[in-house]
């Protein structure tokens, strides 16, 4: 079910509040552009600055708007296990197809603590769970051995791997098995990740270039890496430009240039600088997204 290009969906705002009308338009647009799924309220969806109720509303609305046309993997990450259980139960109750659960951030659990946290999340629901391993943000790196232990649980079915360590695909295939879903969490190395055995990418860039991202992933699936690399050459300046400042800020500005949503973000993040805006525009022109 979970493969290909899966945008880590932004959460649009209007005057500081959720902009649900625009959110609906974005879901429809991604379906039309060929995205293979959506991940609402991950980091790119500004989950750290959403209230718990706002988090739930976004998941509810994306599931409703998607209406089964593409899978919805709801962000359900927390560094408080009880809060995470609440979020994942809600995601299951409103019909999400799966949940993305980040390794708990800030409180730095041990590998034993990671197993306990993910086991509690697993036992709370009947939907598939994707582990989100992103050491630069959470400070904790789930080892392939720990992931292998968790993969024994029937509903822990894959990983969004944002380590940028391509060897992890092979190591995790050994510990977790060949059916374990391995999705890149890093746009710049997504083709290399697929070449090592991955099956797609939960992507920031796909918010602004969903068609190109989906076609690049489809080429990888077909084993046509020559075509995939041609797409990557178009997208690489955009991957870089999006992350000059925090990625969701860059991608929201790029989307605003296409009239898709406002570039509004919540503090402590800010809209990107004029210098970054020019770099993003140049990258979008390179990709053929702007003239």
C-alpha atoms as a printed R data frame, in Angstrom:
    type eleno elety resid chain resno       x      y       z
1   ATOM     1    CA   UNK     A     1   0.000  0.000   0.000
2   ATOM     2    CA   UNK     A     2   2.759  2.472   0.902
3   ATOM     3    CA   UNK     A     3   5.161  3.168  -1.957
4   ATOM     4    CA   UNK     A     4   6.270  5.773  -4.464
5   ATOM     5    CA   UNK     A     5   6.029  9.511  -3.860
6   ATOM     6    CA   UNK     A     6   4.218 10.380  -0.640
7   ATOM     7    CA   UNK     A     7   4.212 14.104   0.185
8   ATOM     8    CA   UNK     A     8   4.750 15.077   3.810
9   ATOM     9    CA   UNK     A     9   1.815 17.459   3.544
10  ATOM    10    CA   UNK     A    10   2.045 21.072   4.685
11  ATOM    11    CA   UNK     A    11  -0.633 22.492   6.969
12  ATOM    12    CA   UNK     A    12  -1.941 25.709   5.396
13  ATOM    13    CA   UNK     A    13  -2.759 28.654   7.651
14  ATOM    14    CA   UNK     A    14  -4.775 31.835   7.202
15  ATOM    15    CA   UNK     A    15  -4.340 34.607   9.757
16  ATOM    16    CA   UNK     A    16  -2.931 32.146  12.266
17  ATOM    17    CA   UNK     A    17  -5.734 29.580  11.933
18  ATOM    18    CA   UNK     A    18  -6.071 26.324  10.023
19  ATOM    19    CA   UNK     A    19  -7.068 26.948   6.403
20  ATOM    20    CA   UNK     A    20  -9.190 23.889   5.746
21  ATOM    21    CA   UNK     A    21 -10.513 25.075   2.384
22  ATOM    22    CA   UNK     A    22  -6.965 25.242   1.055
23  ATOM    23    CA   UNK     A    23  -6.135 21.904   2.684
24  ATOM    24    CA   UNK     A    24  -8.952 20.284   0.698
25  ATOM    25    CA   UNK     A    25  -7.667 21.823  -2.537
26  ATOM    26    CA   UNK     A    26  -4.177 20.498  -1.807
27  ATOM    27    CA   UNK     A    27  -5.471 16.949  -1.283
28  ATOM    28    CA   UNK     A    28  -7.363 17.085  -4.592
29  ATOM    29    CA   UNK     A    29  -4.286 18.512  -6.337
30  ATOM    30    CA   UNK     A    30  -2.028 15.740  -5.073
31  ATOM    31    CA   UNK     A    31  -4.483 13.102  -6.243
32  ATOM    32    CA   UNK     A    32  -4.609 14.747  -9.678
33  ATOM    33    CA   UNK     A    33  -0.811 15.073  -9.840
34  ATOM    34    CA   UNK     A    34  -0.239 11.365  -9.168
35  ATOM    35    CA   UNK     A    35   1.032 11.328  -5.589
36  ATOM    36    CA   UNK     A    36   0.917  7.843  -4.090
37  ATOM    37    CA   UNK     A    37  -0.222  8.856  -0.614
38  ATOM    38    CA   UNK     A    38  -0.201 11.701   1.912
39  ATOM    39    CA   UNK     A    39   1.317 12.191   5.356
40  ATOM    40    CA   UNK     A    40  -0.503 14.954   7.260
41  ATOM    41    CA   UNK     A    41   0.851 16.484  10.483
42  ATOM    42    CA   UNK     A    42   4.401 15.294  10.314
43  ATOM    43    CA   UNK     A    43   7.218 17.771  10.832
44  ATOM    44    CA   UNK     A    44   6.461 19.411   7.472
45  ATOM    45    CA   UNK     A    45   2.851 19.727   8.629
46  ATOM    46    CA   UNK     A    46   4.085 21.821  11.575
47  ATOM    47    CA   UNK     A    47   2.960 19.289  14.163
48  ATOM    48    CA   UNK     A    48   5.158 20.889  16.875
49  ATOM    49    CA   UNK     A    49   3.074 24.088  16.798
50  ATOM    50    CA   UNK     A    50  -0.377 22.578  16.340
51  ATOM    51    CA   UNK     A    51  -2.567 22.003  19.360
52  ATOM    52    CA   UNK     A    52  -3.668 18.424  19.952
53  ATOM    53    CA   UNK     A    53  -7.148 19.272  18.676
54  ATOM    54    CA   UNK     A    54  -5.767 21.013  15.575
55  ATOM    55    CA   UNK     A    55  -3.634 17.919  14.931
56  ATOM    56    CA   UNK     A    56  -6.740 15.746  15.087
57  ATOM    57    CA   UNK     A    57  -8.753 18.086  12.857
58  ATOM    58    CA   UNK     A    58  -6.109 18.027  10.116
59  ATOM    59    CA   UNK     A    59  -6.008 14.216  10.146
60  ATOM    60    CA   UNK     A    60  -9.810 14.024  10.097
61  ATOM    61    CA   UNK     A    61 -10.085 16.431   7.191
62  ATOM    62    CA   UNK     A    62  -7.326 14.872   5.069
63  ATOM    63    CA   UNK     A    63  -8.867 11.407   5.498
64  ATOM    64    CA   UNK     A    64 -12.278 12.816   4.569
65  ATOM    65    CA   UNK     A    65 -10.965 14.752   1.571
66  ATOM    66    CA   UNK     A    66  -8.838 11.865   0.277
67  ATOM    67    CA   UNK     A    67 -11.936  9.652   0.412
68  ATOM    68    CA   UNK     A    68  -9.957  6.488  -0.240
69  ATOM    69    CA   UNK     A    69  -8.407  7.763  -3.480
70  ATOM    70    CA   UNK     A    70  -4.885  7.564  -2.047
71  ATOM    71    CA   UNK     A    71  -3.637  6.242   1.312
72  ATOM    72    CA   UNK     A    72  -3.323  8.598   4.284
73  ATOM    73    CA   UNK     A    73  -0.533  7.911   6.788
74  ATOM    74    CA   UNK     A    74  -1.345 10.119   9.767
75  ATOM    75    CA   UNK     A    75   1.451 11.664  11.768
76  ATOM    76    CA   UNK     A    76   1.091 10.379  15.323
77  ATOM    77    CA   UNK     A    77   4.445 11.201  16.842
78  ATOM    78    CA   UNK     A    78   5.016 12.334  20.421
79  ATOM    79    CA   UNK     A    79   7.721 12.112  23.042
80  ATOM    80    CA   UNK     A    80   5.001 11.358  25.572
81  ATOM    81    CA   UNK     A    81   3.778  7.811  24.972
82  ATOM    82    CA   UNK     A    82   0.321  8.488  26.412
83  ATOM    83    CA   UNK     A    83  -0.117 11.441  24.049
84  ATOM    84    CA   UNK     A    84   1.112  9.333  21.132
85  ATOM    85    CA   UNK     A    85  -1.430  6.642  21.985
86  ATOM    86    CA   UNK     A    86  -4.183  9.267  21.949
87  ATOM    87    CA   UNK     A    87  -3.085 10.516  18.529
88  ATOM    88    CA   UNK     A    88  -2.773  7.086  16.961
89  ATOM    89    CA   UNK     A    89  -6.132  5.944  18.353
90  ATOM    90    CA   UNK     A    90  -7.737  9.024  16.869
91  ATOM    91    CA   UNK     A    91  -6.069  8.380  13.505
92  ATOM    92    CA   UNK     A    92  -7.409  4.830  13.508
93  ATOM    93    CA   UNK     A    93 -10.882  5.946  14.586
94  ATOM    94    CA   UNK     A    94 -11.244  8.448  11.721
95  ATOM    95    CA   UNK     A    95 -10.088  5.974   9.080
96  ATOM    96    CA   UNK     A    96  -6.403  6.703   8.420
97  ATOM    97    CA   UNK     A    97  -4.719  3.929   6.466
98  ATOM    98    CA   UNK     A    98  -1.628  3.988   8.660
99  ATOM    99    CA   UNK     A    99   0.353  6.066  11.124
100 ATOM   100    CA   UNK     A   100   3.821  7.593  11.053
101 ATOM   101    CA   UNK     A   101   5.411  7.456  14.500
102 ATOM   102    CA   UNK     A   102   8.646  9.336  15.108
103 ATOM   103    CA   UNK     A   103  11.272  8.198  17.582
104 ATOM   104    CA   UNK     A   104  10.595 10.222  20.762
105 ATOM   105    CA   UNK     A   105  12.511 13.493  20.683
106 ATOM   106    CA   UNK     A   106  14.216 15.517  23.413
107 ATOM   107    CA   UNK     A   107  13.956 12.974  26.257
108 ATOM   108    CA   UNK     A   108  16.448 10.625  24.531
109 ATOM   109    CA   UNK     A   109  15.131  7.125  25.366
110 ATOM   110    CA   UNK     A   110  17.383  4.092  25.191
111 ATOM   111    CA   UNK     A   111  16.854  1.385  22.574
112 ATOM   112    CA   UNK     A   112  14.903 -0.496  25.250
113 ATOM   113    CA   UNK     A   113  12.746  2.587  25.744
114 ATOM   114    CA   UNK     A   114  12.132  2.807  21.993
115 ATOM   115    CA   UNK     A   115  10.900 -0.781  21.965
116 ATOM   116    CA   UNK     A   116   8.546 -0.061  24.877
117 ATOM   117    CA   UNK     A   117   7.219  3.132  23.252
118 ATOM   118    CA   UNK     A   118   6.541  1.587  19.860
119 ATOM   119    CA   UNK     A   119   5.070 -1.540  21.409
120 ATOM   120    CA   UNK     A   120   2.571  0.601  23.335
121 ATOM   121    CA   UNK     A   121   1.636  2.444  20.143
122 ATOM   122    CA   UNK     A   122   1.312 -0.856  18.268
123 ATOM   123    CA   UNK     A   123  -0.892 -2.432  20.910
124 ATOM   124    CA   UNK     A   124  -3.273  0.540  20.938
125 ATOM   125    CA   UNK     A   125  -4.554  0.212  17.354
126 ATOM   126    CA   UNK     A   126  -5.154 -2.103  14.406
127 ATOM   127    CA   UNK     A   127  -3.614  0.059  11.661
128 ATOM   128    CA   UNK     A   128  -0.131 -0.281  10.132
129 ATOM   129    CA   UNK     A   129   2.673  1.757  11.702
130 ATOM   130    CA   UNK     A   130   5.651  3.289   9.922
131 ATOM   131    CA   UNK     A   131   8.610  4.053  12.189
132 ATOM   132    CA   UNK     A   132  10.092  7.499  11.551
133 ATOM   133    CA   UNK     A   133  13.814  7.449  12.290
134 ATOM   134    CA   UNK     A   134  15.302 10.952  12.096
135 ATOM   135    CA   UNK     A   135  18.299 11.322  14.434
136 ATOM   136    CA   UNK     A   136  19.071 14.959  13.480
137 ATOM   137    CA   UNK     A   137  15.715 16.028  14.963
138 ATOM   138    CA   UNK     A   138  15.044 13.466  17.689
139 ATOM   139    CA   UNK     A   139  18.703 12.961  18.774
140 ATOM   140    CA   UNK     A   140  17.920  9.241  19.045
141 ATOM   141    CA   UNK     A   141  18.915  6.793  16.308
142 ATOM   142    CA   UNK     A   142  16.955  3.553  16.227
143 ATOM   143    CA   UNK     A   143  19.439  0.799  15.443
144 ATOM   144    CA   UNK     A   144  18.701 -1.809  12.759
145 ATOM   145    CA   UNK     A   145  18.695 -4.430  15.519
146 ATOM   146    CA   UNK     A   146  16.017 -2.550  17.480
147 ATOM   147    CA   UNK     A   147  14.006 -2.078  14.309
148 ATOM   148    CA   UNK     A   148  14.278 -5.808  13.695
149 ATOM   149    CA   UNK     A   149  12.781 -6.508  17.115
150 ATOM   150    CA   UNK     A   150   9.900 -4.140  16.421
151 ATOM   151    CA   UNK     A   151   9.356 -5.617  12.954
152 ATOM   152    CA   UNK     A   152   8.302 -8.848  14.671
153 ATOM   153    CA   UNK     A   153   5.133 -7.030  15.752
154 ATOM   154    CA   UNK     A   154   2.487 -7.576  13.062
155 ATOM   155    CA   UNK     A   155   1.435 -3.955  12.598
156 ATOM   156    CA   UNK     A   156   4.897 -2.371  12.517
157 ATOM   157    CA   UNK     A   157   5.413 -2.697   8.805
158 ATOM   158    CA   UNK     A   158   8.014 -0.172   7.706
159 ATOM   159    CA   UNK     A   159  10.283  2.801   8.228
160 ATOM   160    CA   UNK     A   160  10.664  6.343   7.007
161 ATOM   161    CA   UNK     A   161  14.447  6.542   7.124
162 ATOM   162    CA   UNK     A   162  15.869 10.070   7.379
163 ATOM   163    CA   UNK     A   163  19.362  9.033   8.456
164 ATOM   164    CA   UNK     A   164  20.743  9.634   4.906
165 ATOM   165    CA   UNK     A   165  22.811  6.466   5.477
166 ATOM   166    CA   UNK     A   166  22.122  4.358   2.413
167 ATOM   167    CA   UNK     A   167  23.663  1.260   3.948
168 ATOM   168    CA   UNK     A   168  20.765  1.219   6.404
169 ATOM   169    CA   UNK     A   169  18.483 -0.196   3.702
170 ATOM   170    CA   UNK     A   170  20.544 -3.374   3.483
171 ATOM   171    CA   UNK     A   171  21.078 -3.630   7.232
172 ATOM   172    CA   UNK     A   172  17.367 -3.173   7.905
173 ATOM   173    CA   UNK     A   173  16.456 -5.687   5.220
174 ATOM   174    CA   UNK     A   174  18.597 -8.217   7.075
175 ATOM   175    CA   UNK     A   175  17.082 -7.467  10.503
176 ATOM   176    CA   UNK     A   176  13.489 -6.691   9.452
177 ATOM   177    CA   UNK     A   177  12.968 -8.942   6.449
178 ATOM   178    CA   UNK     A   178  12.447 -8.333   2.751
179 ATOM   179    CA   UNK     A   179   8.763 -7.422   3.128
180 ATOM   180    CA   UNK     A   180   9.510 -4.547   5.532
181 ATOM   181    CA   UNK     A   181   8.571 -1.286   3.768
182 ATOM   182    CA   UNK     A   182  11.553  1.055   3.522
183 ATOM   183    CA   UNK     A   183  10.788  4.651   2.521
184 ATOM   184    CA   UNK     A   184  13.371  7.391   2.233
185 ATOM   185    CA   UNK     A   185  12.838 10.474   4.351
186 ATOM   186    CA   UNK     A   186  15.448 12.476   2.464
187 ATOM   187    CA   UNK     A   187  14.712 13.822  -1.009
188 ATOM   188    CA   UNK     A   188  18.294 14.355  -2.136
189 ATOM   189    CA   UNK     A   189  19.273 10.674  -1.729
190 ATOM   190    CA   UNK     A   190  15.909  9.059  -2.557
191 ATOM   191    CA   UNK     A   191  17.102  7.469  -5.810
192 ATOM   192    CA   UNK     A   192  20.121  5.942  -4.092
193 ATOM   193    CA   UNK     A   193  17.840  4.688  -1.340
194 ATOM   194    CA   UNK     A   194  15.612  2.987  -3.911
195 ATOM   195    CA   UNK     A   195  18.636  1.485  -5.659
196 ATOM   196    CA   UNK     A   196  19.607 -0.099  -2.329
197 ATOM   197    CA   UNK     A   197  16.138 -1.632  -2.028
198 ATOM   198    CA   UNK     A   198  13.817  1.135  -0.867
199 ATOM   199    CA   UNK     A   199  10.343  1.511  -2.332
200 ATOM   200    CA   UNK     A   200   9.656  5.229  -2.220
201 ATOM   201    CA   UNK     A   201  10.008  8.528  -0.399
202 ATOM   202    CA   UNK     A   202   7.993 10.512   2.117
203 ATOM   203    CA   UNK     A   203   8.925 13.778   0.494
204 ATOM   204    CA   UNK     A   204   9.053 17.485   1.291
205 ATOM   205    CA   UNK     A   205   9.811 18.526  -2.298
206 ATOM   206    CA   UNK     A   206   6.719 16.648  -3.525
207 ATOM   207    CA   UNK     A   207   4.589 19.378  -1.941
208 ATOM   208    CA   UNK     A   208   5.607 21.712  -4.742
209 ATOM   209    CA   UNK     A   209   6.601 19.246  -7.485
210 ATOM   210    CA   UNK     A   210   4.298 16.268  -6.975
211 ATOM   211    CA   UNK     A   211   4.057 15.196 -10.617
212 ATOM   212    CA   UNK     A   212   7.833 15.219 -11.153
213 ATOM   213    CA   UNK     A   213   8.396 13.435  -7.844
214 ATOM   214    CA   UNK     A   214   5.807 10.758  -8.634
215 ATOM   215    CA   UNK     A   215   7.216 10.181 -12.114
216 ATOM   216    CA   UNK     A   216  10.739  9.912 -10.712
217 ATOM   217    CA   UNK     A   217   9.586  7.304  -8.208
218 ATOM   218    CA   UNK     A   218   7.664  5.407 -10.900
219 ATOM   219    CA   UNK     A   219  10.849  5.255 -12.989
220 ATOM   220    CA   UNK     A   220  12.713  3.781 -10.009
221 ATOM   221    CA   UNK     A   221   9.991  1.179  -9.517
222 ATOM   222    CA   UNK     A   222  10.332  0.207 -13.181
223 ATOM   223    CA   UNK     A   223  14.103 -0.105 -12.795
224 ATOM   224    CA   UNK     A   224  14.645  2.778 -15.223
225 ATOM   225    CA   UNK     A   225  17.288  4.663 -13.288
226 ATOM   226    CA   UNK     A   226  18.415  6.612 -16.361
227 ATOM   227    CA   UNK     A   227  15.008  8.298 -16.487
228 ATOM   228    CA   UNK     A   228  14.905  8.660 -12.701
229 ATOM   229    CA   UNK     A   229  18.262 10.463 -12.752
230 ATOM   230    CA   UNK     A   230  16.990 12.865 -15.410
231 ATOM   231    CA   UNK     A   231  14.144 13.797 -13.076
232 ATOM   232    CA   UNK     A   232  16.548 14.110 -10.154
233 ATOM   233    CA   UNK     A   233  18.735 16.487 -12.142
234 ATOM   234    CA   UNK     A   234  15.672 18.696 -12.590
235 ATOM   235    CA   UNK     A   235  14.743 18.507  -8.915
236 ATOM   236    CA   UNK     A   236  18.130 18.635  -7.189
237 ATOM   237    CA   UNK     A   237  18.434 22.450  -7.025
238 ATOM   238    CA   UNK     A   238  14.932 22.516  -5.522
239 ATOM   239    CA   UNK     A   239  15.853 19.888  -2.916
240 ATOM   240    CA   UNK     A   240  18.783 22.085  -1.909
241 ATOM   241    CA   UNK     A   241  16.906 25.384  -1.973
242 ATOM   242    CA   UNK     A   242  13.973 24.069   0.076
243 ATOM   243    CA   UNK     A   243  16.327 23.235   2.952
244 ATOM   244    CA   UNK     A   244  18.414 26.427   3.005
245 ATOM   245    CA   UNK     A   245  16.031 27.363   5.834
246 ATOM   246    CA   UNK     A   246  13.691 24.907   7.596
247 ATOM   247    CA   UNK     A   247  12.170 22.809   4.816
248 ATOM   248    CA   UNK     A   248   8.526 23.528   5.497
249 ATOM   249    CA   UNK     A   249   9.231 27.277   5.303
250 ATOM   250    CA   UNK     A   250  10.960 26.889   1.953
251 ATOM   251    CA   UNK     A   251   8.331 24.628   0.467
252 ATOM   252    CA   UNK     A   252   5.454 26.829   1.644
253 ATOM   253    CA   UNK     A   253   7.039 29.812  -0.100
254 ATOM   254    CA   UNK     A   254   7.515 27.758  -3.268
255 ATOM   255    CA   UNK     A   255   3.872 26.686  -3.101
256 ATOM   256    CA   UNK     A   256   2.799 30.298  -2.634
257 ATOM   257    CA   UNK     A   257   4.603 31.156  -5.878
258 ATOM   258    CA   UNK     A   258   2.311 28.654  -7.615
259 ATOM   259    CA   UNK     A   259  -0.794 30.042  -5.905
260 ATOM   260    CA   UNK     A   260  -1.333 26.848  -3.934
261 ATOM   261    CA   UNK     A   261  -1.278 28.236  -0.393
262 ATOM   262    CA   UNK     A   262   0.040 31.043   1.759
263 ATOM   263    CA   UNK     A   263   3.657 30.960   2.931
264 ATOM   264    CA   UNK     A   264   2.418 31.619   6.479
265 ATOM   265    CA   UNK     A   265   4.146 29.585   9.218
266 ATOM   266    CA   UNK     A   266   3.926 29.641  13.006
267 ATOM   267    CA   UNK     A   267   6.543 30.937  15.403
268 ATOM   268    CA   UNK     A   268   9.267 30.157  16.230
269 ATOM   269    CA   UNK     A   269   9.611 29.530  12.473
270 ATOM   270    CA   UNK     A   270   9.461 32.454  10.092
271 ATOM   271    CA   UNK     A   271   8.911 32.969   6.393
272 ATOM   272    CA   UNK     A   272  12.086 32.701   4.338
273 ATOM   273    CA   UNK     A   273  14.413 35.593   3.573
274 ATOM   274    CA   UNK     A   274  14.505 37.433   0.252
275 ATOM   275    CA   UNK     A   275  17.791 35.712  -0.609
276 ATOM   276    CA   UNK     A   276  16.241 32.275  -0.087
277 ATOM   277    CA   UNK     A   277  13.177 33.306  -2.091
278 ATOM   278    CA   UNK     A   278  15.366 34.093  -5.089
279 ATOM   279    CA   UNK     A   279  17.167 30.780  -4.751
280 ATOM   280    CA   UNK     A   280  13.839 28.948  -4.617
281 ATOM   281    CA   UNK     A   281  12.515 30.773  -7.669
282 ATOM   282    CA   UNK     A   282  15.659 29.886  -9.616
283 ATOM   283    CA   UNK     A   283  15.319 26.230  -8.615
284 ATOM   284    CA   UNK     A   284  11.670 26.217  -9.640
285 ATOM   285    CA   UNK     A   285  12.566 27.653 -13.019
286 ATOM   286    CA   UNK     A   286  15.232 24.963 -13.414
287 ATOM   287    CA   UNK     A   287  12.583 22.312 -12.735
288 ATOM   288    CA   UNK     A   288  10.152 23.918 -15.190
289 ATOM   289    CA   UNK     A   289   7.712 24.899 -12.460
290 ATOM   290    CA   UNK     A   290   8.062 28.641 -13.127
291 ATOM   291    CA   UNK     A   291   8.768 30.456 -16.370
